[in-house]
């Protein structure tokens, strides 16, 4: 899905992407968690095409049902509308969170149609907090959204979502910005999203200077949804050798969006 080319967002060329120095990663210590034998985290990344499926119907309930059937701990959505004209002024982030019974967070990438368009995260952890939302470069500007949560064993971690742009020069710049950001994060981190690049591309290779890939021998295609041929939705983990992949799979949903959702189950620690 491409945004119209004739939109003028008047984005300055001299944007300053320095990361803030006053990040607050404090989580209360008196929270009650259900302890498990292994530190397992299950996440989903899903580009939802502003909630409109290949049948051209707005179907947030269908998307939420996909999520609920997989029972994840957190979900990252890309191409999310909030109060835009084309999607009936709905707050898609909040609705998806409410339908799944999760807490929701939204990060704007651009203004669009009288509302906002960007990324969202929903999580079953009601104590999760927003820690970062910053812009990324592109002819159509993008962003990174990150929350801090805890595993079922109470271990703090960061879950981040992004949707990289279509031109490779700015994708590489974005990977550099994200790599510099995660070096400041004091907790294990998961990054997911529609990266708009394959695993053999320069942007993905740049990511791997800092992150581990969760793919095994062969990445799984997620796009287009009706007959996937391309693997451009990814999951990365930080720091290296901190996470173990228990399972990674593409969810068999062909209609709800032009991408299929990607589900990843991870074990934290050795």
mmCIF file of C-alpha atoms in Angstrom:
data_model
loop_
_atom_site.group_PDB
_atom_site.id
_atom_site.type_symbol
_atom_site.label_atom_id
_atom_site.label_comp_id
_atom_site.label_asym_id
_atom_site.label_seq_id
_atom_site.Cartn_x
_atom_site.Cartn_y
_atom_site.Cartn_z
ATOM 1 C CA UNK A 1 0.000 0.000 0.000
ATOM 2 C CA UNK A 2 1.462 3.362 -1.062
ATOM 3 C CA UNK A 3 0.293 6.751 0.115
ATOM 4 C CA UNK A 4 -0.722 9.251 -2.619
ATOM 5 C CA UNK A 5 2.289 10.947 -4.191
ATOM 6 C CA UNK A 6 0.713 14.388 -4.373
ATOM 7 C CA UNK A 7 0.448 14.967 -0.621
ATOM 8 C CA UNK A 8 2.598 17.781 0.721
ATOM 9 C CA UNK A 9 3.684 17.297 4.306
ATOM 10 C CA UNK A 10 6.321 20.066 4.254
ATOM 11 C CA UNK A 11 8.866 17.926 6.032
ATOM 12 C CA UNK A 12 12.134 19.835 6.664
ATOM 13 C CA UNK A 13 15.368 18.328 5.388
ATOM 14 C CA UNK A 14 17.308 19.191 8.524
ATOM 15 C CA UNK A 15 15.403 17.090 11.028
ATOM 16 C CA UNK A 16 17.345 16.321 14.191
ATOM 17 C CA UNK A 17 17.035 12.679 15.145
ATOM 18 C CA UNK A 18 19.127 12.802 18.319
ATOM 19 C CA UNK A 19 17.749 10.512 20.969
ATOM 20 C CA UNK A 20 16.558 12.112 24.225
ATOM 21 C CA UNK A 21 18.881 11.717 27.208
ATOM 22 C CA UNK A 22 16.159 11.688 29.844
ATOM 23 C CA UNK A 23 14.504 8.409 29.011
ATOM 24 C CA UNK A 24 12.559 6.962 31.927
ATOM 25 C CA UNK A 25 12.665 3.178 32.114
ATOM 26 C CA UNK A 26 11.422 2.864 35.674
ATOM 27 C CA UNK A 27 8.733 0.236 36.302
ATOM 28 C CA UNK A 28 7.160 -0.221 39.738
ATOM 29 C CA UNK A 29 8.703 -3.064 41.721
ATOM 30 C CA UNK A 30 5.540 -4.015 43.571
ATOM 31 C CA UNK A 31 3.698 -5.503 40.596
ATOM 32 C CA UNK A 32 2.219 -8.993 40.868
ATOM 33 C CA UNK A 33 3.177 -11.362 38.059
ATOM 34 C CA UNK A 34 2.330 -14.996 37.392
ATOM 35 C CA UNK A 35 5.619 -16.836 37.478
ATOM 36 C CA UNK A 36 6.368 -19.357 34.753
ATOM 37 C CA UNK A 37 9.103 -21.962 34.364
ATOM 38 C CA UNK A 38 10.526 -20.260 31.269
ATOM 39 C CA UNK A 39 10.678 -16.594 30.288
ATOM 40 C CA UNK A 40 8.532 -16.907 27.161
ATOM 41 C CA UNK A 41 7.201 -13.972 25.140
ATOM 42 C CA UNK A 42 4.886 -14.285 22.146
ATOM 43 C CA UNK A 43 4.446 -11.332 19.796
ATOM 44 C CA UNK A 44 2.773 -10.635 16.462
ATOM 45 C CA UNK A 45 3.590 -8.038 13.831
ATOM 46 C CA UNK A 46 0.858 -7.131 11.361
ATOM 47 C CA UNK A 47 0.584 -4.487 8.650
ATOM 48 C CA UNK A 48 -3.192 -3.969 8.592
ATOM 49 C CA UNK A 49 -3.568 -1.541 5.637
ATOM 50 C CA UNK A 50 -5.615 0.884 7.795
ATOM 51 C CA UNK A 51 -7.999 -1.937 8.637
ATOM 52 C CA UNK A 52 -9.271 -2.430 5.102
ATOM 53 C CA UNK A 53 -8.979 -5.975 3.758
ATOM 54 C CA UNK A 54 -8.545 -7.300 0.248
ATOM 55 C CA UNK A 55 -12.342 -7.438 0.079
ATOM 56 C CA UNK A 56 -12.246 -3.620 0.469
ATOM 57 C CA UNK A 57 -14.212 -3.815 3.710
ATOM 58 C CA UNK A 58 -13.168 -2.168 6.960
ATOM 59 C CA UNK A 59 -12.723 -5.159 9.257
ATOM 60 C CA UNK A 60 -11.201 -4.383 12.645
ATOM 61 C CA UNK A 61 -13.113 -7.223 14.300
ATOM 62 C CA UNK A 62 -11.593 -9.692 11.839
ATOM 63 C CA UNK A 63 -8.116 -8.416 12.676
ATOM 64 C CA UNK A 64 -8.807 -8.604 16.403
ATOM 65 C CA UNK A 65 -10.096 -12.165 16.027
ATOM 66 C CA UNK A 66 -6.849 -13.164 14.330
ATOM 67 C CA UNK A 67 -4.956 -11.766 17.306
ATOM 68 C CA UNK A 68 -7.139 -13.398 19.948
ATOM 69 C CA UNK A 69 -6.908 -16.807 18.280
ATOM 70 C CA UNK A 70 -3.091 -16.739 18.613
ATOM 71 C CA UNK A 71 -3.031 -15.624 22.279
ATOM 72 C CA UNK A 72 0.039 -13.323 22.079
ATOM 73 C CA UNK A 73 1.505 -11.148 24.812
ATOM 74 C CA UNK A 74 1.822 -8.105 22.541
ATOM 75 C CA UNK A 75 1.012 -7.092 18.972
ATOM 76 C CA UNK A 76 2.537 -4.423 16.738
ATOM 77 C CA UNK A 77 0.397 -2.975 13.959
ATOM 78 C CA UNK A 78 1.544 -0.867 11.035
ATOM 79 C CA UNK A 79 -0.590 1.385 8.784
ATOM 80 C CA UNK A 80 -3.027 2.328 11.533
ATOM 81 C CA UNK A 81 -5.574 5.159 11.185
ATOM 82 C CA UNK A 82 -6.747 7.330 14.048
ATOM 83 C CA UNK A 83 -9.739 9.574 13.344
ATOM 84 C CA UNK A 84 -9.214 9.810 9.588
ATOM 85 C CA UNK A 85 -12.017 10.459 7.163
ATOM 86 C CA UNK A 86 -11.412 7.289 5.129
ATOM 87 C CA UNK A 87 -11.974 5.021 8.158
ATOM 88 C CA UNK A 88 -15.022 6.769 9.642
ATOM 89 C CA UNK A 89 -13.053 8.817 12.204
ATOM 90 C CA UNK A 90 -12.355 5.666 14.230
ATOM 91 C CA UNK A 91 -9.462 5.312 16.644
ATOM 92 C CA UNK A 92 -8.238 2.003 15.264
ATOM 93 C CA UNK A 93 -5.517 1.598 17.877
ATOM 94 C CA UNK A 94 -7.931 1.868 20.790
ATOM 95 C CA UNK A 95 -10.589 -0.274 19.114
ATOM 96 C CA UNK A 96 -8.139 -3.095 18.378
ATOM 97 C CA UNK A 97 -6.892 -2.976 21.950
ATOM 98 C CA UNK A 98 -10.427 -3.006 23.353
ATOM 99 C CA UNK A 99 -11.529 -5.872 21.102
ATOM 100 C CA UNK A 100 -8.545 -7.963 22.202
ATOM 101 C CA UNK A 101 -8.792 -6.892 25.846
ATOM 102 C CA UNK A 102 -5.341 -5.276 25.659
ATOM 103 C CA UNK A 103 -3.851 -1.905 26.541
ATOM 104 C CA UNK A 104 -3.136 0.182 23.431
ATOM 105 C CA UNK A 105 -0.506 2.702 22.349
ATOM 106 C CA UNK A 106 -0.342 4.760 19.136
ATOM 107 C CA UNK A 107 2.510 6.575 17.417
ATOM 108 C CA UNK A 108 1.786 9.034 14.600
ATOM 109 C CA UNK A 109 3.957 8.963 11.491
ATOM 110 C CA UNK A 110 2.068 11.594 9.486
ATOM 111 C CA UNK A 111 -1.153 13.619 9.548
ATOM 112 C CA UNK A 112 -3.655 12.143 7.131
ATOM 113 C CA UNK A 113 -7.266 12.743 6.145
ATOM 114 C CA UNK A 114 -8.071 14.988 9.069
ATOM 115 C CA UNK A 115 -6.545 12.522 11.524
ATOM 116 C CA UNK A 116 -3.341 10.579 12.036
ATOM 117 C CA UNK A 117 -1.638 7.575 10.452
ATOM 118 C CA UNK A 118 1.141 5.467 11.960
ATOM 119 C CA UNK A 119 1.974 2.481 14.170
ATOM 120 C CA UNK A 120 0.235 0.932 17.162
ATOM 121 C CA UNK A 121 1.118 -1.544 19.892
ATOM 122 C CA UNK A 122 -1.357 -3.454 22.021
ATOM 123 C CA UNK A 123 -0.308 -5.543 25.029
ATOM 124 C CA UNK A 124 -1.949 -7.701 27.666
ATOM 125 C CA UNK A 125 0.355 -6.086 30.274
ATOM 126 C CA UNK A 126 -1.781 -3.320 31.797
ATOM 127 C CA UNK A 127 1.299 -1.923 33.540
ATOM 128 C CA UNK A 128 3.213 -1.388 30.286
ATOM 129 C CA UNK A 129 4.380 2.164 29.612
ATOM 130 C CA UNK A 130 5.282 4.168 26.514
ATOM 131 C CA UNK A 131 9.003 4.972 26.483
ATOM 132 C CA UNK A 132 9.779 6.191 22.957
ATOM 133 C CA UNK A 133 8.089 7.613 19.877
ATOM 134 C CA UNK A 134 10.375 9.332 17.399
ATOM 135 C CA UNK A 135 10.409 10.132 13.647
ATOM 136 C CA UNK A 136 12.286 8.264 10.958
ATOM 137 C CA UNK A 137 13.189 9.723 7.552
ATOM 138 C CA UNK A 138 11.420 9.058 4.267
ATOM 139 C CA UNK A 139 9.592 10.787 1.438
ATOM 140 C CA UNK A 140 6.632 9.621 3.463
ATOM 141 C CA UNK A 141 7.990 10.059 7.020
ATOM 142 C CA UNK A 142 7.886 7.055 9.334
ATOM 143 C CA UNK A 143 8.368 6.485 13.067
ATOM 144 C CA UNK A 144 9.408 4.076 15.793
ATOM 145 C CA UNK A 145 7.102 3.340 18.724
ATOM 146 C CA UNK A 146 8.372 1.518 21.825
ATOM 147 C CA UNK A 147 6.866 0.369 25.111
ATOM 148 C CA UNK A 148 8.368 -1.161 28.220
ATOM 149 C CA UNK A 149 6.700 -4.232 29.654
ATOM 150 C CA UNK A 150 7.470 -7.290 31.774
ATOM 151 C CA UNK A 151 7.379 -10.971 30.970
ATOM 152 C CA UNK A 152 5.181 -13.394 32.916
ATOM 153 C CA UNK A 153 8.217 -13.996 35.143
ATOM 154 C CA UNK A 154 8.492 -10.277 35.810
ATOM 155 C CA UNK A 155 11.557 -9.586 33.660
ATOM 156 C CA UNK A 156 11.519 -6.107 32.082
ATOM 157 C CA UNK A 157 11.858 -5.858 28.310
ATOM 158 C CA UNK A 158 11.174 -3.356 25.537
ATOM 159 C CA UNK A 159 8.856 -4.026 22.589
ATOM 160 C CA UNK A 160 9.248 -1.745 19.570
ATOM 161 C CA UNK A 161 7.423 -1.363 16.273
ATOM 162 C CA UNK A 162 8.394 0.369 13.052
ATOM 163 C CA UNK A 163 7.423 0.604 9.398
ATOM 164 C CA UNK A 164 10.342 1.617 7.211
ATOM 165 C CA UNK A 165 9.980 3.734 4.079
ATOM 166 C CA UNK A 166 10.069 2.636 0.456
ATOM 167 C CA UNK A 167 13.370 4.258 -0.615
ATOM 168 C CA UNK A 168 16.522 2.424 0.372
ATOM 169 C CA UNK A 169 18.654 5.471 1.213
ATOM 170 C CA UNK A 170 16.251 6.512 3.968
ATOM 171 C CA UNK A 171 15.749 2.898 5.071
ATOM 172 C CA UNK A 172 19.481 2.679 5.732
ATOM 173 C CA UNK A 173 19.387 5.995 7.613
ATOM 174 C CA UNK A 174 16.487 4.635 9.651
ATOM 175 C CA UNK A 175 18.369 1.468 10.587
ATOM 176 C CA UNK A 176 21.287 3.593 11.795
ATOM 177 C CA UNK A 177 18.963 5.727 13.927
ATOM 178 C CA UNK A 178 17.285 2.639 15.401
ATOM 179 C CA UNK A 179 20.634 0.940 16.052
ATOM 180 C CA UNK A 180 21.881 4.021 17.896
ATOM 181 C CA UNK A 181 18.658 4.157 19.907
ATOM 182 C CA UNK A 182 18.716 0.540 21.079
ATOM 183 C CA UNK A 183 22.308 0.866 22.329
ATOM 184 C CA UNK A 184 20.891 3.229 24.978
ATOM 185 C CA UNK A 185 18.109 0.861 26.068
ATOM 186 C CA UNK A 186 19.017 -0.899 29.326
ATOM 187 C CA UNK A 187 16.694 -3.893 28.823
ATOM 188 C CA UNK A 188 16.371 -6.762 26.336
ATOM 189 C CA UNK A 189 14.484 -5.509 23.297
ATOM 190 C CA UNK A 190 12.298 -6.912 20.512
ATOM 191 C CA UNK A 191 11.858 -4.934 17.286
ATOM 192 C CA UNK A 192 9.183 -5.937 14.783
ATOM 193 C CA UNK A 193 7.480 -4.424 11.779
ATOM 194 C CA UNK A 194 7.150 -4.042 8.056
ATOM 195 C CA UNK A 195 10.745 -3.251 7.120
ATOM 196 C CA UNK A 196 10.073 -3.051 3.366
ATOM 197 C CA UNK A 197 13.298 -4.955 2.728
ATOM 198 C CA UNK A 198 14.485 -8.521 2.286
ATOM 199 C CA UNK A 199 17.051 -10.276 4.462
ATOM 200 C CA UNK A 200 19.809 -9.901 1.838
ATOM 201 C CA UNK A 201 19.327 -6.117 1.551
ATOM 202 C CA UNK A 202 21.736 -3.435 2.850
ATOM 203 C CA UNK A 203 19.243 -2.118 5.464
ATOM 204 C CA UNK A 204 18.678 -5.579 6.942
ATOM 205 C CA UNK A 205 22.409 -6.286 6.984
ATOM 206 C CA UNK A 206 22.908 -2.963 8.780
ATOM 207 C CA UNK A 207 20.409 -4.078 11.434
ATOM 208 C CA UNK A 208 22.393 -7.278 11.959
ATOM 209 C CA UNK A 209 25.426 -5.278 13.108
ATOM 210 C CA UNK A 210 23.515 -4.778 16.368
ATOM 211 C CA UNK A 211 20.513 -7.128 16.403
ATOM 212 C CA UNK A 212 19.936 -10.857 15.958
ATOM 213 C CA UNK A 213 17.547 -12.031 13.291
ATOM 214 C CA UNK A 214 14.852 -14.495 14.330
ATOM 215 C CA UNK A 215 14.809 -16.208 10.961
ATOM 216 C CA UNK A 216 16.270 -19.666 10.587
ATOM 217 C CA UNK A 217 17.654 -20.911 7.285
ATOM 218 C CA UNK A 218 14.896 -19.312 5.225
ATOM 219 C CA UNK A 219 12.649 -16.289 5.892
ATOM 220 C CA UNK A 220 8.901 -16.796 5.479
ATOM 221 C CA UNK A 221 7.005 -14.618 2.974
ATOM 222 C CA UNK A 222 4.136 -12.472 4.281
ATOM 223 C CA UNK A 223 3.299 -10.310 1.254
ATOM 224 C CA UNK A 224 1.018 -10.208 -0.673
ATOM 225 C CA UNK A 225 -1.528 -11.832 1.618
ATOM 226 C CA UNK A 226 -3.437 -13.735 -1.060
ATOM 227 C CA UNK A 227 -0.265 -15.471 -2.274
ATOM 228 C CA UNK A 228 2.826 -14.491 -0.248
ATOM 229 C CA UNK A 229 6.071 -14.259 -2.195
ATOM 230 C CA UNK A 230 8.147 -11.714 -0.284
ATOM 231 C CA UNK A 231 9.509 -11.668 3.278
ATOM 232 C CA UNK A 232 9.494 -8.009 4.321
ATOM 233 C CA UNK A 233 7.928 -8.318 7.800
ATOM 234 C CA UNK A 234 10.607 -9.115 10.362
ATOM 235 C CA UNK A 235 11.464 -9.606 14.023
ATOM 236 C CA UNK A 236 14.846 -8.657 15.500
ATOM 237 C CA UNK A 237 16.171 -9.099 19.042
ATOM 238 C CA UNK A 238 18.710 -7.232 21.166
ATOM 239 C CA UNK A 239 21.266 -7.780 22.561
ATOM 240 C CA UNK A 240 22.833 -10.524 20.523
ATOM 241 C CA UNK A 241 22.644 -14.043 21.950
ATOM 242 C CA UNK A 242 20.110 -12.989 24.592
ATOM 243 C CA UNK A 243 17.001 -14.487 22.975
ATOM 244 C CA UNK A 244 16.130 -17.930 21.638
ATOM 245 C CA UNK A 245 13.469 -18.459 18.985
ATOM 246 C CA UNK A 246 10.953 -21.085 20.072
ATOM 247 C CA UNK A 247 8.640 -20.700 17.066
ATOM 248 C CA UNK A 248 8.134 -18.386 14.115
ATOM 249 C CA UNK A 249 5.225 -18.734 11.737
ATOM 250 C CA UNK A 250 3.075 -16.854 9.246
ATOM 251 C CA UNK A 251 -0.575 -16.835 10.248
ATOM 252 C CA UNK A 252 -2.888 -18.075 7.506
ATOM 253 C CA UNK A 253 -5.073 -14.987 7.086
ATOM 254 C CA UNK A 254 -5.579 -14.112 3.414
ATOM 255 C CA UNK A 255 -8.230 -11.366 3.409
ATOM 256 C CA UNK A 256 -8.028 -9.044 6.435
ATOM 257 C CA UNK A 257 -5.059 -7.076 4.994
ATOM 258 C CA UNK A 258 -2.597 -7.115 2.103
ATOM 259 C CA UNK A 259 0.017 -8.600 4.485
ATOM 260 C CA UNK A 260 -0.229 -11.758 6.539
ATOM 261 C CA UNK A 261 0.588 -11.496 10.248
ATOM 262 C CA UNK A 262 3.856 -12.921 11.549
ATOM 263 C CA UNK A 263 3.912 -14.619 14.971
ATOM 264 C CA UNK A 264 7.110 -15.091 16.962
ATOM 265 C CA UNK A 265 7.571 -16.946 20.251
ATOM 266 C CA UNK A 266 10.803 -16.147 22.068
ATOM 267 C CA UNK A 267 12.597 -17.344 25.168
ATOM 268 C CA UNK A 268 14.539 -14.717 27.091
ATOM 269 C CA UNK A 269 17.864 -15.893 28.483
ATOM 270 C CA UNK A 270 19.843 -19.061 27.893
#
